[in-house]
Short mmCIF file of C-alpha atoms in Angstrom, two decimals:
data_model
loop_
_atom_site.label_atom_id
_atom_site.label_comp_id
_atom_site.label_asym_id
_atom_site.label_seq_id
_atom_site.Cartn_x
_atom_site.Cartn_y
_atom_site.Cartn_z
CA MET T 23 -20.25 -17.69 -7.06
CA ASN T 24 -21.49 -15.76 -10.11
CA PHE T 25 -24.68 -13.78 -10.58
CA LEU T 26 -26.73 -16.63 -12.12
CA GLN T 27 -25.61 -19.12 -9.49
CA VAL T 28 -26.71 -16.74 -6.73
CA LYS T 29 -30.06 -16.14 -8.44
CA ALA T 30 -30.63 -19.91 -8.72
CA GLU T 31 -29.94 -20.28 -5.01
CA LEU T 32 -32.44 -17.53 -4.22
CA ASP T 33 -35.12 -19.22 -6.35
CA LYS T 34 -34.97 -22.43 -4.32
CA PRO T 35 -37.64 -23.07 -1.66
CA ALA T 36 -36.32 -22.17 1.76
CA ASP T 37 -36.64 -23.73 5.17
CA ALA T 38 -35.48 -22.43 8.53
CA SER T 39 -32.03 -23.98 8.21
CA ASP T 40 -31.45 -22.06 4.98
CA VAL T 41 -32.03 -18.58 6.40
CA GLN T 42 -28.38 -17.76 7.08
CA ASP T 43 -27.25 -19.05 3.67
CA LEU T 44 -30.00 -17.06 1.95
CA ASP T 45 -28.96 -13.88 3.74
CA LEU T 46 -25.41 -14.38 2.51
CA ALA T 47 -26.67 -15.06 -1.01
CA ARG T 48 -28.83 -11.93 -0.98
CA ASN T 49 -25.84 -9.87 0.06
CA GLU T 50 -23.86 -11.37 -2.81
CA ILE T 51 -26.54 -10.69 -5.39
CA ARG T 52 -26.91 -7.09 -4.21
CA ARG T 53 -23.16 -6.59 -4.53
CA LEU T 54 -23.06 -8.18 -7.99
CA ARG T 55 -26.03 -6.14 -9.22
CA ALA T 56 -24.29 -2.96 -8.08
CA LEU T 57 -21.17 -4.14 -9.88
CA ILE T 58 -23.09 -4.77 -13.11
CA ASN T 59 -24.82 -1.38 -12.85
CA SER T 60 -21.44 0.34 -12.61
CA HIS T 61 -20.49 -1.16 -16.03
CA CYS T 62 -17.34 -2.56 -14.36
CA ILE T 63 -15.16 0.53 -14.78
CA PRO T 64 -15.64 3.16 -12.03
CA LYS T 65 -16.48 6.60 -13.40
CA ARG T 66 -16.49 8.60 -10.16
CA VAL T 67 -13.40 8.37 -7.97
CA ALA T 68 -12.48 9.81 -4.57
CA ILE T 69 -8.86 10.00 -3.45
CA CYS T 70 -8.16 10.21 0.27
CA GLY T 71 -4.86 11.96 1.02
CA GLY T 72 -2.52 14.56 -0.38
CA GLY T 73 0.93 13.03 -0.57
CA ASN T 74 3.14 11.74 -3.37
CA ALA T 75 0.93 8.88 -4.55
CA ALA T 76 -2.27 10.92 -4.14
CA HIS T 77 -0.86 13.56 -6.49
CA VAL T 78 0.04 10.97 -9.13
CA LEU T 79 -3.40 9.35 -8.76
CA GLY T 80 -5.05 12.74 -9.16
CA GLY T 81 -3.18 13.38 -12.39
CA LEU T 82 -3.67 9.90 -13.86
CA LEU T 83 -7.36 9.63 -13.05
CA SER T 84 -8.45 13.18 -13.88
CA SER T 85 -6.73 12.89 -17.27
CA ASN T 86 -8.33 9.51 -18.07
CA THR T 87 -11.30 9.87 -20.41
CA LEU T 88 -13.04 6.89 -18.77
CA VAL T 89 -13.33 8.83 -15.50
CA SER T 90 -16.07 11.45 -15.18
CA SER T 91 -15.03 13.07 -11.88
CA VAL T 92 -12.24 12.97 -9.31
CA ASN T 93 -12.67 14.23 -5.74
CA PHE T 94 -10.11 14.65 -2.97
CA LEU T 95 -10.79 14.05 0.72
CA ASN T 96 -8.12 15.47 3.03
CA THR T 97 -8.87 15.58 6.75
CA TRP T 98 -5.63 17.26 7.87
CA GLU T 99 -6.60 20.92 8.06
CA PRO T 100 -3.22 22.63 7.39
CA GLU T 101 -2.60 20.49 4.30
CA PHE T 102 -6.22 20.72 3.18
CA GLU T 103 -6.29 24.54 3.27
CA ARG T 104 -3.07 24.78 1.27
CA PHE T 105 -4.26 22.12 -1.21
CA LYS T 106 -7.66 23.79 -1.67
CA ASN T 107 -6.20 27.27 -2.14
CA ILE T 108 -3.74 26.10 -4.81
CA LEU T 109 -6.44 24.13 -6.64
CA GLU T 110 -8.72 27.17 -6.67
CA GLU T 111 -5.92 29.44 -7.91
CA ASN T 112 -5.21 26.96 -10.71
CA ASP T 113 -8.90 26.53 -11.65
CA TYR T 114 -8.73 22.91 -10.36
CA ASN T 115 -6.37 21.90 -13.17
CA PHE T 116 -4.11 18.96 -12.32
CA ALA T 117 -1.33 17.04 -14.06
CA VAL T 118 0.97 14.04 -13.89
CA GLU T 119 4.53 14.18 -15.26
CA PHE T 120 6.86 11.33 -16.21
CA GLU T 121 10.61 11.08 -15.71
CA HIS T 122 11.58 9.35 -18.93
CA GLY T 123 10.31 11.57 -21.72
CA MET T 124 6.62 10.68 -21.57
CA PRO T 125 4.30 13.62 -22.30
CA THR T 126 2.62 15.26 -19.32
CA ARG T 127 -1.05 14.38 -18.89
CA HIS T 128 -3.54 17.06 -17.85
CA GLY T 129 -6.91 16.79 -16.14
CA LYS T 130 -9.23 18.62 -13.80
CA ILE T 131 -10.25 17.90 -10.21
CA ASN T 132 -13.96 18.11 -9.43
CA LYS T 133 -13.92 18.91 -5.70
CA ILE T 134 -11.83 18.81 -2.52
CA SER T 135 -13.15 18.79 1.04
CA MET T 136 -12.35 17.90 4.63
CA ASN T 137 -15.92 16.64 5.02
CA PRO T 138 -16.51 13.12 3.65
CA ALA T 139 -20.21 13.94 3.15
CA ASP T 140 -19.16 16.39 0.41
CA VAL T 141 -16.97 14.06 -1.65
CA ILE T 142 -17.67 10.37 -0.85
CA PRO T 143 -21.40 9.71 -1.52
CA GLY T 144 -21.99 8.19 -4.95
CA MET T 145 -18.32 7.43 -5.57
CA ASP T 146 -17.68 4.19 -7.46
CA TRP T 147 -14.05 3.92 -6.35
CA ILE T 148 -12.59 5.22 -3.10
CA ILE T 149 -8.79 5.11 -2.82
CA ILE T 150 -7.13 5.61 0.55
CA SER T 151 -3.62 6.76 -0.33
CA THR T 152 -2.29 7.84 3.04
CA PRO T 153 0.19 6.60 5.66
CA ALA T 154 -0.94 3.46 7.45
CA PHE T 155 -1.46 5.21 10.79
CA THR T 156 -4.28 7.26 9.18
CA HIS T 157 -6.13 4.35 7.53
CA GLU T 158 -8.38 3.83 10.55
CA LEU T 159 -9.14 7.55 10.71
CA TYR T 160 -10.21 7.70 7.05
CA LEU T 161 -12.19 4.44 7.17
CA ASN T 162 -14.16 5.63 10.18
CA ALA T 163 -14.74 9.00 8.48
CA ILE T 164 -16.14 7.57 5.24
CA LYS T 165 -18.03 4.50 6.45
CA ASP T 166 -21.44 6.22 6.62
CA HIS T 167 -21.07 7.56 3.06
CA ILE T 168 -19.89 4.52 1.05
CA LYS T 169 -22.41 3.41 -1.54
CA GLU T 170 -23.37 -0.21 -1.97
CA GLY T 171 -21.10 -2.00 -4.44
CA ALA T 172 -18.32 0.58 -4.23
CA LEU T 173 -14.71 -0.49 -4.59
CA VAL T 174 -12.63 0.59 -1.58
CA THR T 175 -8.87 0.43 -2.11
CA ILE T 176 -6.10 0.84 0.44
CA LEU T 177 -2.95 1.82 -1.44
CA VAL T 178 -0.71 0.30 -0.28
CA ALA T 179 -1.66 -2.59 1.94
CA GLN T 180 0.90 -2.54 4.71
CA GLY T 181 0.13 -5.37 7.10
CA GLY T 182 -3.40 -6.40 8.00
CA SER T 183 -5.26 -3.83 5.90
CA ASP T 184 -8.27 -6.16 5.60
CA TRP T 185 -8.32 -6.70 9.37
CA CYS T 186 -8.31 -2.92 9.88
CA LEU T 187 -11.06 -2.37 7.31
CA ARG T 188 -13.28 -5.08 8.81
CA ALA T 189 -12.81 -3.66 12.31
CA CYS T 190 -13.72 -0.12 11.16
CA LEU T 191 -16.57 -0.76 8.72
CA GLY T 192 -18.09 -3.84 10.35
CA PRO T 193 -19.10 -7.12 8.68
CA GLU T 194 -22.47 -5.88 7.39
CA LEU T 195 -21.00 -3.04 5.32
CA CYS T 196 -18.05 -5.19 4.25
CA ALA T 197 -20.51 -7.75 2.86
CA ASN T 198 -21.92 -5.11 0.49
CA ILE T 199 -18.76 -3.52 -0.88
CA ASN T 200 -15.64 -4.65 -2.71
CA PHE T 201 -12.22 -4.24 -1.16
CA CYS T 202 -8.79 -4.43 -2.73
CA THR T 203 -5.23 -3.58 -1.92
CA CYS T 204 -1.82 -3.73 -3.60
CA GLU T 205 1.40 -5.25 -2.35
CA THR T 206 3.30 -2.07 -3.25
CA LEU T 207 2.87 1.29 -4.93
CA PRO T 208 2.78 1.00 -8.72
CA TRP T 209 5.45 3.69 -9.07
CA ALA T 210 8.33 5.46 -7.44
CA CYS T 211 6.87 8.95 -7.38
CA ARG T 212 7.01 12.41 -5.87
CA VAL T 213 4.90 15.55 -5.65
CA SER T 214 6.04 17.78 -8.50
CA GLU T 215 4.17 20.94 -7.51
CA PHE T 216 1.97 20.64 -4.45
CA GLY T 217 -1.69 20.98 -5.34
CA LYS T 218 -0.88 21.00 -9.05
CA SER T 219 0.95 17.86 -10.18
CA GLY T 220 2.66 14.59 -9.32
CA ARG T 221 5.68 13.04 -11.00
CA VAL T 222 6.31 9.37 -11.83
CA LEU T 223 10.02 8.60 -11.42
CA ALA T 224 9.77 4.92 -12.39
CA THR T 225 7.00 2.42 -12.93
CA LYS T 226 7.01 -1.20 -11.84
CA GLY T 227 6.56 -3.94 -14.40
CA SER T 228 3.78 -5.63 -12.45
CA VAL T 229 1.91 -5.09 -9.21
CA GLN T 230 -0.12 -7.77 -7.47
CA VAL T 231 -3.63 -7.00 -6.28
CA ALA T 232 -5.61 -8.79 -3.57
CA ALA T 233 -9.37 -8.42 -3.19
CA LEU T 234 -12.26 -9.43 -0.95
CA PRO T 235 -14.58 -11.08 -1.58
CA HIS T 236 -12.46 -13.17 -3.89
CA GLY T 237 -15.04 -12.74 -6.66
CA ALA T 238 -14.16 -9.04 -6.84
CA LEU T 239 -10.54 -9.77 -7.82
CA SER T 240 -11.09 -9.62 -11.57
CA TYR T 241 -13.06 -6.38 -11.18
CA ALA T 242 -10.28 -4.79 -9.12
CA CYS T 243 -7.56 -5.74 -11.60
CA THR T 244 -9.67 -4.65 -14.57
CA THR T 245 -10.29 -1.29 -12.92
CA MET T 246 -6.63 -0.63 -12.19
CA ASN T 247 -5.43 -1.81 -15.58
CA ALA T 248 -8.00 0.43 -17.30
CA LEU T 249 -7.36 3.54 -15.22
CA LEU T 250 -3.80 3.44 -13.87
CA THR T 251 -1.60 1.87 -16.55
CA VAL T 252 0.45 4.13 -18.81
CA ASP T 253 2.66 3.68 -21.86
CA GLN T 254 6.22 4.03 -20.69
CA ILE T 255 9.58 3.05 -22.13
CA VAL T 256 11.71 1.18 -19.60
CA PRO T 257 15.25 2.65 -19.59
CA GLY T 258 17.85 0.17 -20.84
CA SER T 259 15.28 -2.24 -22.30
CA ASP T 260 15.00 -3.56 -25.84
CA GLU T 261 11.87 -1.43 -26.18
CA ALA T 262 13.86 1.69 -25.36
CA ALA T 263 16.35 0.87 -28.12
CA SER T 264 13.59 0.24 -30.64
CA GLY T 265 11.38 3.13 -29.58
CA LYS T 266 8.48 0.82 -28.68
CA LYS T 267 6.46 1.40 -25.55
CA LYS T 268 5.45 -1.02 -22.84
CA ILE T 269 2.32 -0.81 -20.74
CA HIS T 270 3.35 -0.35 -17.13
CA PRO T 271 2.44 -1.29 -14.54
CA TYR T 272 0.35 -4.41 -15.11
CA PHE T 273 -1.98 -5.19 -12.21
CA GLU T 274 -2.32 -8.94 -11.74
CA PRO T 275 -4.27 -11.07 -9.28
CA MET T 276 -2.90 -12.03 -5.87
CA ALA T 277 -4.43 -14.90 -3.96
CA SER T 278 -5.48 -12.98 -0.85
CA PRO T 279 -4.78 -9.97 1.39
CA LEU T 280 -2.80 -12.34 3.62
CA VAL T 281 -0.25 -12.53 0.82
CA ALA T 282 -0.10 -8.72 0.75
CA THR T 283 0.37 -8.69 4.52
CA LEU T 284 3.28 -11.09 4.25
CA MET T 285 4.82 -9.56 1.09
CA ASN T 286 5.02 -6.09 2.61
CA LEU T 287 8.00 -4.98 0.58
CA ASN T 288 8.44 -1.58 2.22
CA ALA T 289 8.65 -3.17 5.66
CA LEU T 290 10.91 -5.97 4.46
CA VAL T 291 13.34 -3.55 2.80
CA HIS T 292 13.34 -0.13 4.48
CA PRO T 293 14.16 -1.15 8.09
CA PRO T 294 16.99 -3.45 6.96
CA LEU T 295 18.48 -0.61 4.91
CA MET T 296 18.24 1.76 7.89
CA TYR T 297 19.78 -0.84 10.18
CA GLY T 298 22.59 -1.48 7.75
CA ARG T 299 23.41 2.20 7.45
CA PHE T 300 22.83 3.46 11.01
CA CYS T 301 23.03 0.57 13.52
CA ASP T 302 26.42 1.77 14.78
CA TRP T 303 25.73 5.49 14.35
CA THR T 304 26.87 7.90 17.05
CA GLU T 305 25.82 11.53 17.49
CA THR T 306 29.23 12.73 16.39
CA THR T 307 28.70 11.36 12.88
CA LYS T 308 27.11 13.64 10.28
CA TRP T 309 26.70 13.54 6.50
CA GLU T 310 27.15 16.47 4.14
CA GLU T 311 24.32 15.13 1.99
CA PRO T 312 21.75 12.35 2.58
CA PRO T 313 23.09 9.04 1.22
CA GLU T 314 21.42 7.22 -1.67
CA LEU T 315 18.66 4.98 -0.32
CA TYR T 316 18.98 2.03 -2.69
CA LEU T 317 21.93 2.75 -4.96
CA GLY T 318 24.11 3.22 -1.88
CA VAL T 319 23.13 -0.01 -0.14
CA GLU T 320 25.93 -1.60 1.88
CA GLU T 321 26.67 -5.27 2.52
CA ARG T 322 25.20 -5.11 6.02
CA GLY T 323 21.90 -3.71 4.76
CA ALA T 324 21.69 -6.27 1.96
CA SER T 325 22.41 -9.06 4.46
CA ALA T 326 19.59 -7.83 6.70
CA ILE T 327 17.19 -7.88 3.72
CA THR T 328 18.22 -11.48 3.05
CA GLY T 329 17.59 -12.34 6.71
CA CYS T 330 14.10 -10.81 6.53
CA SER T 331 13.49 -12.85 3.40
CA ASP T 332 14.48 -16.05 5.24
CA ASP T 333 12.13 -15.22 8.13
CA LEU T 334 9.30 -14.51 5.69
CA LEU T 335 9.70 -17.87 3.96
CA ALA T 336 9.79 -19.67 7.33
CA VAL T 337 6.42 -18.09 8.23
CA ARG T 338 5.01 -19.00 4.81
CA ASN T 339 6.08 -22.63 5.21
CA ALA T 340 4.54 -22.85 8.68
CA LEU T 341 1.23 -21.43 7.41
CA LEU T 342 1.17 -24.04 4.64
CA ALA T 343 1.96 -26.80 7.10
CA GLN T 344 -1.22 -25.89 9.02
CA ARG T 345 -3.39 -24.96 6.02
CA PRO T 346 -2.02 -26.64 2.85
CA GLU T 347 -4.94 -25.32 0.79
CA LEU T 348 -3.83 -21.69 1.19
CA ASP T 349 -2.44 -20.17 -2.00
CA LEU T 350 0.81 -18.57 -0.88
CA SER T 351 2.62 -19.10 -4.16
CA ALA T 352 3.23 -15.33 -4.45
CA VAL T 353 5.09 -15.25 -1.12
CA VAL T 354 8.59 -15.54 -2.52
CA SER T 355 12.13 -14.56 -1.62
CA LEU T 356 12.87 -10.85 -1.81
CA TYR T 357 15.45 -11.51 -4.51
CA ASP T 358 12.78 -13.14 -6.68
CA ALA T 359 10.40 -10.29 -5.88
CA PHE T 360 12.92 -7.65 -7.01
CA LEU T 361 13.47 -9.45 -10.31
CA ALA T 362 9.72 -9.84 -10.89
CA ILE T 363 9.08 -6.14 -10.28
CA TYR T 364 12.14 -4.50 -11.80
CA GLY T 365 13.66 -7.24 -13.96
CA ASP T 366 13.75 -5.13 -17.13
CA SER T 367 15.57 -2.30 -15.39
CA VAL T 368 18.13 -4.09 -13.21
CA GLY T 369 21.64 -3.85 -14.61
CA ASP T 370 23.25 -6.59 -12.49
CA PRO T 371 20.89 -9.28 -11.12
CA THR T 372 23.61 -11.23 -9.29
CA ASN T 373 22.12 -10.74 -5.81
CA ILE T 374 19.93 -8.41 -3.77
CA MET T 375 22.68 -5.83 -3.31
CA THR T 376 23.47 -5.62 -7.02
CA CYS T 377 19.76 -5.51 -7.91
CA LEU T 378 19.36 -2.44 -5.72
CA ARG T 379 22.58 -0.74 -6.79
CA THR T 380 21.96 -1.09 -10.53
CA ASN T 381 18.30 -0.13 -10.85
CA PRO T 382 18.20 3.29 -12.59
CA GLY T 383 14.66 3.84 -11.35
CA TYR T 384 16.13 4.30 -7.87
CA ALA T 385 18.48 7.08 -8.95
CA GLY T 386 18.06 10.20 -6.86
CA LEU T 387 16.09 8.53 -4.07
CA LYS T 388 17.86 9.62 -0.88
CA ILE T 389 17.46 8.48 2.72
CA PRO T 390 15.11 10.93 4.48
CA MET T 391 17.30 12.58 7.12
CA LYS T 392 17.24 15.44 9.59
CA GLU T 393 19.09 18.58 8.54
CA LEU T 394 20.92 20.32 11.36
CA PRO T 395 20.80 24.14 11.59
CA ALA T 396 23.91 26.17 10.86
CA GLU T 397 24.40 26.98 14.56
CA GLU T 398 24.79 23.24 15.20
CA GLY T 399 27.34 22.89 12.44
CA GLY T 400 24.94 21.93 9.66
CA GLY T 401 24.93 18.55 7.94
CA PHE T 402 22.51 15.65 8.12
CA VAL T 403 21.82 13.00 10.78
CA PRO T 404 19.39 10.05 10.91
CA ASN T 405 15.70 10.84 11.36
CA PHE T 406 14.22 8.07 13.50
CA ASN T 407 10.77 9.67 13.35
CA MET T 408 10.03 9.07 9.67
CA ARG T 409 7.90 6.44 7.99
CA TYR T 410 10.63 3.81 7.52
CA TYR T 411 10.34 3.45 11.28
CA THR T 412 6.91 4.81 12.27
CA GLU T 413 5.06 2.95 9.50
CA ASP T 414 7.18 0.00 8.41
CA ILE T 415 7.66 -1.31 11.95
CA PRO T 416 4.17 -1.15 13.61
CA TYR T 417 2.30 -1.83 10.34
CA GLY T 418 4.86 -4.12 8.78
CA LEU T 419 7.45 -6.14 10.68
CA VAL T 420 5.38 -6.25 13.89
CA VAL T 421 2.49 -7.71 11.86
CA LEU T 422 4.77 -10.36 10.36
CA LYS T 423 6.03 -11.14 13.85
CA GLY T 424 2.41 -11.49 15.03
CA VAL T 425 1.66 -14.03 12.32
CA ALA T 426 4.89 -15.83 13.19
CA GLU T 427 3.79 -16.14 16.83
CA ILE T 428 0.43 -17.58 15.73
CA VAL T 429 2.16 -20.32 13.69
CA GLY T 430 5.00 -20.85 16.18
CA VAL T 431 7.97 -19.68 14.08
CA VAL T 432 11.08 -17.86 15.30
CA THR T 433 12.16 -14.79 13.28
CA PRO T 434 15.68 -13.82 14.34
CA THR T 435 16.32 -11.04 11.81
CA VAL T 436 12.86 -9.51 12.19
CA ASP T 437 13.31 -9.56 15.98
CA THR T 438 16.67 -7.80 15.69
CA LEU T 439 15.23 -5.10 13.46
CA ILE T 440 12.16 -4.49 15.64
CA SER T 441 14.32 -4.30 18.77
CA TRP T 442 16.75 -1.82 17.21
CA CYS T 443 14.05 0.35 15.63
CA GLN T 444 11.80 0.45 18.69
CA GLU T 445 14.73 1.67 20.79
CA LYS T 446 15.37 4.49 18.30
CA MET T 447 11.64 5.33 18.17
CA GLY T 448 11.15 5.31 21.94
CA LYS T 449 8.57 2.53 21.64
CA GLU T 450 8.17 -0.96 23.04
CA TYR T 451 6.51 -3.59 20.86
CA LEU T 452 8.65 -6.54 21.89
CA ASP T 453 9.12 -7.15 25.61
CA ALA T 454 12.41 -8.08 27.21
CA GLY T 455 11.79 -11.73 26.30
CA GLY T 456 11.31 -10.95 22.61
CA ARG T 457 7.55 -11.54 22.66
CA LEU T 458 4.87 -9.24 21.25
CA ALA T 459 3.83 -8.01 24.67
CA GLY T 460 5.37 -4.53 24.85
CA LYS T 461 3.44 -1.58 26.23
CA ASP T 462 2.95 0.00 22.78
CA LEU T 463 1.68 -3.10 20.97
CA GLY T 464 -1.85 -1.63 20.89
CA GLU T 465 -0.64 1.01 18.42
CA THR T 466 0.18 -1.62 15.81
CA ARG T 467 -1.70 -3.87 13.41
CA ALA T 468 -0.51 -7.05 15.04
CA PRO T 469 -3.27 -9.63 14.42
CA GLN T 470 -3.54 -10.17 18.15
CA ASN T 471 -4.92 -6.62 18.49
CA TYR T 472 -7.96 -7.68 16.42
CA GLY T 473 -8.52 -10.84 18.45
CA LEU T 474 -7.00 -13.03 15.73
CA THR T 475 -5.27 -16.03 17.23
CA THR T 476 -5.53 -18.80 14.60
CA VAL T 477 -4.73 -19.18 10.91
CA GLU T 478 -8.49 -19.42 10.26
CA ASP T 479 -8.93 -16.00 11.87
CA LEU T 480 -6.31 -14.48 9.57
CA VAL T 481 -8.26 -15.30 6.38
CA ARG T 482 -11.86 -14.83 7.58
CA TRP T 483 -14.18 -12.47 5.60
CA PRO T 484 -16.26 -10.50 6.30
#
């Protein structure tokens, strides 16, 4: 419904039966007016977090002439104090660097605080760029300071980000803001110098964006394409040979956050890679150096990714059987997803394993491992307490499993991965019968934790 259509509805005579519809229409017109007043492109941005992506966002946004101010909110005191001290020492200068010969971009941060009241009020765009287990913490912290019509982005979605946002902010506030999320990070990136700069290692050709209400989708994509795209030559491409530059990444519309929940690429790829590498690991096995994460993928890991892909498509097909009108066209096999994202960079597109092994953008990305001290003989062993387990399982595969239970689909590979990972993590999400009834299920974003038990529940807003 556009602005004029809403206004026409409001101009109609009302009777008692129209009250609820009019309230909804008034909420829509207030949101659209705020959107119009913001001139579509946010000028004031707040970034929640302080990790790899937050550093790149800080550099990209503070160096963009369309943006008037960039604030940081960081609620973790040890990291905040270090971040603040370095910013002050550097006169709040910030930068983003690029791996493939692009010039460094320089900007300036306006303010950093642990207190949302200092950095959130009046912000046009609020980006939560933190691990999934902190999303609830940040949403609860900022909810009293979000202005009407603001765009709130969770980067990246993980599973059920819209369910989490609705539970934290409540339907009334959700009705007066715009929400969006991305299926994946737009870049492979790292902190270059903490508190000073981020570094883009590789950019993705396209990234899909989901938004609520659906009318905010164009606004969300326009915002990201205006503020986060950069000119970058893709290594090995025709453009690289000719010296021409491509605009990467391109943010394009996704049908709904449910698609982002299902197409959770981190969760569909990281646990299978860990399983493939470490499922038969014993404590006597050590590595001199951490193995390559993607370039070193083995047949077993690639096979597990394929199995996850098969489970994903089975869930998609069951959802469509119950609700044929759902647009799940972007829920595709992981092989197709890799080609869509990295097609220009992949050297050998024969299968999933070759796609991973021959993508130069993955060069240098190692498996995060635990380094043993010299007195224990040194070397590296698996770290079962890092985000490929602690984030990609409870906020990824467990969510997919929850949707699968709602639509009555079995997910053999997903079940195997959850069972193996939860044992390594010391958690219990699946019970002995393979059902989502383990003692630690409440720590996850399984839809059942939000009282969602039907397909209609999964897509409700606000």
